[in-house]
C-alpha cells in the first residue's frame, strides 16, 4: 500500500530542507479541538485525499500514532503542527511544509565546511567565473571516483570548483590511507591526485601535516559511508557519482527558503 499523493511527495523529497505545495489557508480553527481533531484538520489541509483510519496516543507524551487507510503509519504532534516521517520532523503548519531535521543537519554540515582549511584541500578551480562549489570526498581505490575525476575539465568548464577531501573507505592506517597521504603530501598535489585517479601508483611519501585523518573525521561526522560523496556549500549532500550536467542542475536548483 502507498501513502497518499502529498505524503508520498514528502517521502520522495525528504532530502530537501524545505518542501513547498500550493497555497493552503492558515486560518486558525474557530474552536478548541481535541488532538485527534487537530491532527486530522492539519493533515486534511495538507492533502484532502488523506484518509485516516485511527489516531491514538503513542508511548511519548504529546506524540500521536496516525494510521492511514493505506495501512501506513506516521506520527504527529498533539497540535498537528509536526509530523514525523522516516525520522524526519516536518512542520506542516503553513502552506510551506519545512523539513526541520534536514535544516538542522544542513546547518551542521555548513559549520563543518566553514572550519575546513582550504590549503588542506586539493582544489580544481575554473579559469572563468565560479558558479558553484562541490566538496568531494574521494578514495584511492574507487572506480566511481575515477569517473568523477575524469569529468573535472567539464565541471570546471561549467564553472564548478571541485574541492577534494580524502576519505579512505577502509579506514585510517589502511593501504588506502597511505595512498591518500602520499597524494596530499606530494609537492604537486593536483598532479598526484590525477595520477592516483588514473590508477597509477603514487610515490610513497609522508609529511608532518597529514590532513587525511582530519578529512576522515569530518567525513564520519557527515555520515560518509561511500565515495565519491559530494557536499554543496548550502549543506546539501549528494551520495555517489553524478554526470556533469546532472551535478550542475542540482547546484543550480536552490531549495526554497527555509525557516
XYZ file of C-alpha atoms in Angstrom:
259
model
C 0.000 0.000 0.000
C 1.172 3.534 -0.702
C 0.986 6.863 1.051
C -1.421 9.385 -0.445
C -0.023 11.760 -3.048
C 1.376 14.594 -0.946
C 2.557 12.388 1.890
C 4.393 10.374 -0.771
C 5.837 13.608 -2.156
C 7.200 14.407 1.297
C 8.853 10.997 1.387
C 10.338 11.400 -2.083
C 11.758 14.861 -1.372
C 12.813 14.269 2.218
C 16.425 15.314 1.485
C 15.474 18.931 0.827
C 15.311 21.448 3.657
C 12.009 22.964 2.587
C 9.034 21.482 0.777
C 6.542 23.701 -0.988
C 2.995 22.942 -2.074
C 0.200 25.166 -3.376
C -1.187 27.861 -1.101
C -3.011 26.442 1.878
C -5.163 28.515 4.204
C -3.576 29.153 7.590
C -6.698 30.455 9.330
C -6.856 29.152 12.914
C -9.601 26.784 13.976
C -12.695 28.551 15.319
C -12.869 26.406 18.443
C -10.755 24.220 20.684
C -10.240 20.830 19.090
C -9.110 17.540 20.533
C -5.634 16.345 19.466
C -7.178 13.815 17.065
C -9.393 16.503 15.529
C -6.496 18.966 15.223
C -4.221 16.375 13.627
C -6.984 15.447 11.182
C -7.570 19.114 10.348
C -3.888 19.799 9.685
C -3.420 16.691 7.547
C -6.541 17.451 5.524
C -5.253 20.981 4.902
C -2.101 19.395 3.553
C -3.944 16.915 1.357
C -7.716 16.435 1.167
C -7.207 12.944 -0.226
C -5.656 11.690 3.010
C -7.860 9.048 4.610
C -7.178 8.396 8.284
C -8.113 5.100 9.923
C -7.127 5.877 13.508
C -5.284 8.348 15.732
C -4.111 7.124 19.125
C -1.602 8.372 21.730
C 1.887 6.926 21.378
C 4.247 5.968 24.200
C 5.676 9.522 24.057
C 3.736 12.401 25.586
C 2.049 14.690 23.028
C 3.013 12.417 20.136
C 0.243 10.526 18.359
C 0.352 7.471 16.119
C -1.639 8.036 12.944
C -2.686 5.043 10.869
C -3.737 5.848 7.332
C -6.289 3.865 5.377
C -3.411 2.851 3.126
C -2.056 0.833 6.049
C 0.932 3.115 6.588
C 1.808 4.837 9.860
C 3.081 8.329 10.561
C 3.365 10.229 13.833
C 2.070 13.703 14.628
C 2.340 16.200 17.476
C -0.820 16.761 19.516
C -1.378 20.170 17.905
C -0.974 18.716 14.397
C 1.834 21.114 13.569
C 4.545 18.485 13.165
C 4.562 15.080 11.533
C 7.331 12.512 11.772
C 8.192 10.587 8.601
C 11.224 8.325 8.232
C 12.998 10.008 11.181
C 12.391 13.464 9.699
C 10.339 16.081 11.540
C 8.197 18.111 9.120
C 6.446 21.354 10.080
C 3.140 21.351 8.166
C 1.508 24.306 9.934
C 1.719 26.610 6.906
C 1.468 26.309 3.148
C 5.210 25.629 3.008
C 5.946 22.407 4.915
C 9.505 22.586 6.232
C 11.821 19.671 6.935
C 13.161 20.704 10.340
C 15.501 17.721 10.587
C 17.099 18.436 7.207
C 17.577 22.108 8.093
C 19.375 21.221 11.315
C 21.546 18.679 9.514
C 22.449 21.130 6.746
C 23.380 23.789 9.301
C 25.713 21.296 10.982
C 27.282 20.489 7.614
C 27.808 24.172 6.803
C 29.623 24.636 10.130
C 31.874 21.693 9.287
C 32.694 23.189 5.879
C 33.466 26.583 7.396
C 36.065 25.004 9.680
C 37.984 23.402 6.814
C 41.278 24.997 5.803
C 41.267 25.363 2.026
C 45.016 24.810 1.872
C 44.397 21.266 3.134
C 42.126 20.524 0.180
C 43.073 19.679 -3.388
C 41.196 22.251 -5.429
C 40.414 22.321 -9.135
C 39.226 25.836 -9.950
C 37.607 27.023 -13.220
C 39.588 29.504 -15.270
C 36.491 31.705 -15.501
C 33.717 32.598 -13.078
C 32.886 30.104 -10.337
C 29.179 29.262 -10.452
C 29.231 26.540 -7.822
C 31.442 24.690 -5.362
C 31.466 20.965 -4.637
C 33.314 19.326 -1.771
C 34.142 15.778 -2.867
C 35.204 13.005 -0.501
C 37.321 10.626 -2.565
C 39.148 7.336 -2.067
C 42.284 5.888 -3.607
C 40.580 2.742 -4.893
C 37.194 3.864 -6.157
C 36.067 3.423 -9.761
C 33.273 5.996 -9.422
C 35.794 8.498 -8.019
C 37.957 7.965 -11.084
C 34.945 8.554 -13.275
C 34.234 11.820 -11.479
C 37.846 12.954 -11.729
C 37.728 12.325 -15.465
C 34.884 14.880 -15.519
C 36.940 17.640 -13.857
C 37.608 19.553 -17.121
C 33.889 19.517 -17.957
C 32.920 20.520 -14.409
C 35.396 23.403 -14.499
C 34.083 24.391 -17.916
C 30.634 24.669 -16.321
C 32.059 26.937 -13.618
C 32.076 24.293 -10.892
C 35.006 24.304 -8.479
C 35.846 20.900 -7.008
C 37.442 20.737 -3.563
C 38.719 17.270 -2.716
C 38.883 15.707 0.731
C 40.470 12.333 1.444
C 38.266 9.539 2.733
C 39.963 6.116 2.773
C 36.970 3.802 2.979
C 38.996 1.037 4.633
C 39.771 3.402 7.477
C 42.879 5.027 8.871
C 46.186 3.154 8.739
C 44.919 1.206 5.727
C 46.642 0.916 2.361
C 44.148 3.479 1.059
C 45.170 5.882 3.815
C 48.830 5.515 2.814
C 47.991 6.284 -0.819
C 45.937 9.312 0.187
C 48.710 10.559 2.478
C 51.240 10.190 -0.335
C 48.929 12.219 -2.574
C 48.286 15.005 -0.079
C 51.980 15.175 0.869
C 53.167 15.356 -2.747
C 54.861 18.507 -3.994
C 52.239 18.755 -6.742
C 49.031 17.522 -5.131
C 46.813 18.024 -8.170
C 49.148 16.040 -10.402
C 49.460 13.318 -7.764
C 45.689 13.035 -7.356
C 45.184 12.861 -11.108
C 47.823 10.146 -11.266
C 46.109 8.255 -8.429
C 42.653 8.556 -10.012
C 44.076 7.177 -13.242
C 45.033 4.018 -11.357
C 48.739 4.787 -11.424
C 50.969 4.406 -8.350
C 51.944 7.500 -6.405
C 55.384 7.738 -4.827
C 55.082 6.839 -1.150
C 55.550 9.897 0.983
C 54.626 11.263 4.396
C 54.647 14.755 5.790
C 54.435 16.486 9.141
C 50.978 17.853 8.434
C 48.881 14.981 7.099
C 45.287 16.256 6.647
C 43.862 12.808 5.839
C 42.869 11.929 9.454
C 41.085 15.284 9.754
C 39.241 14.760 6.471
C 38.281 11.251 7.535
C 36.902 12.509 10.859
C 34.849 15.171 9.070
C 33.513 12.549 6.679
C 32.444 10.303 9.537
C 30.614 13.192 11.222
C 28.808 13.931 7.965
C 27.766 10.316 7.565
C 30.015 9.430 4.638
C 29.983 5.686 4.015
C 30.921 5.528 0.345
C 32.750 7.582 -2.249
C 32.503 9.828 -4.051
C 30.401 11.708 -1.533
C 29.577 15.256 -2.596
C 28.664 18.191 -0.378
C 27.410 21.568 -1.599
C 28.084 24.898 0.101
C 24.473 25.148 1.280
C 24.785 21.864 3.161
C 23.055 19.586 0.675
C 24.688 16.190 0.242
C 24.828 14.016 -2.868
C 25.962 10.419 -2.345
C 27.545 8.839 -5.388
C 28.706 9.872 -8.829
C 26.691 12.396 -10.831
C 27.276 13.269 -14.513
C 28.416 16.894 -15.011
C 25.101 18.062 -16.466
C 23.170 16.487 -13.596
C 25.502 17.900 -10.945
C 25.290 21.377 -12.492
C 21.488 21.151 -12.441
C 21.462 20.126 -8.777
C 23.712 23.035 -7.833
C 21.520 25.469 -9.778
C 18.296 24.170 -8.231
C 18.470 26.063 -4.983
C 15.959 24.719 -2.438
C 13.153 27.079 -1.358
C 13.855 29.399 1.571
C 13.659 27.597 4.885
C 12.537 28.818 8.307
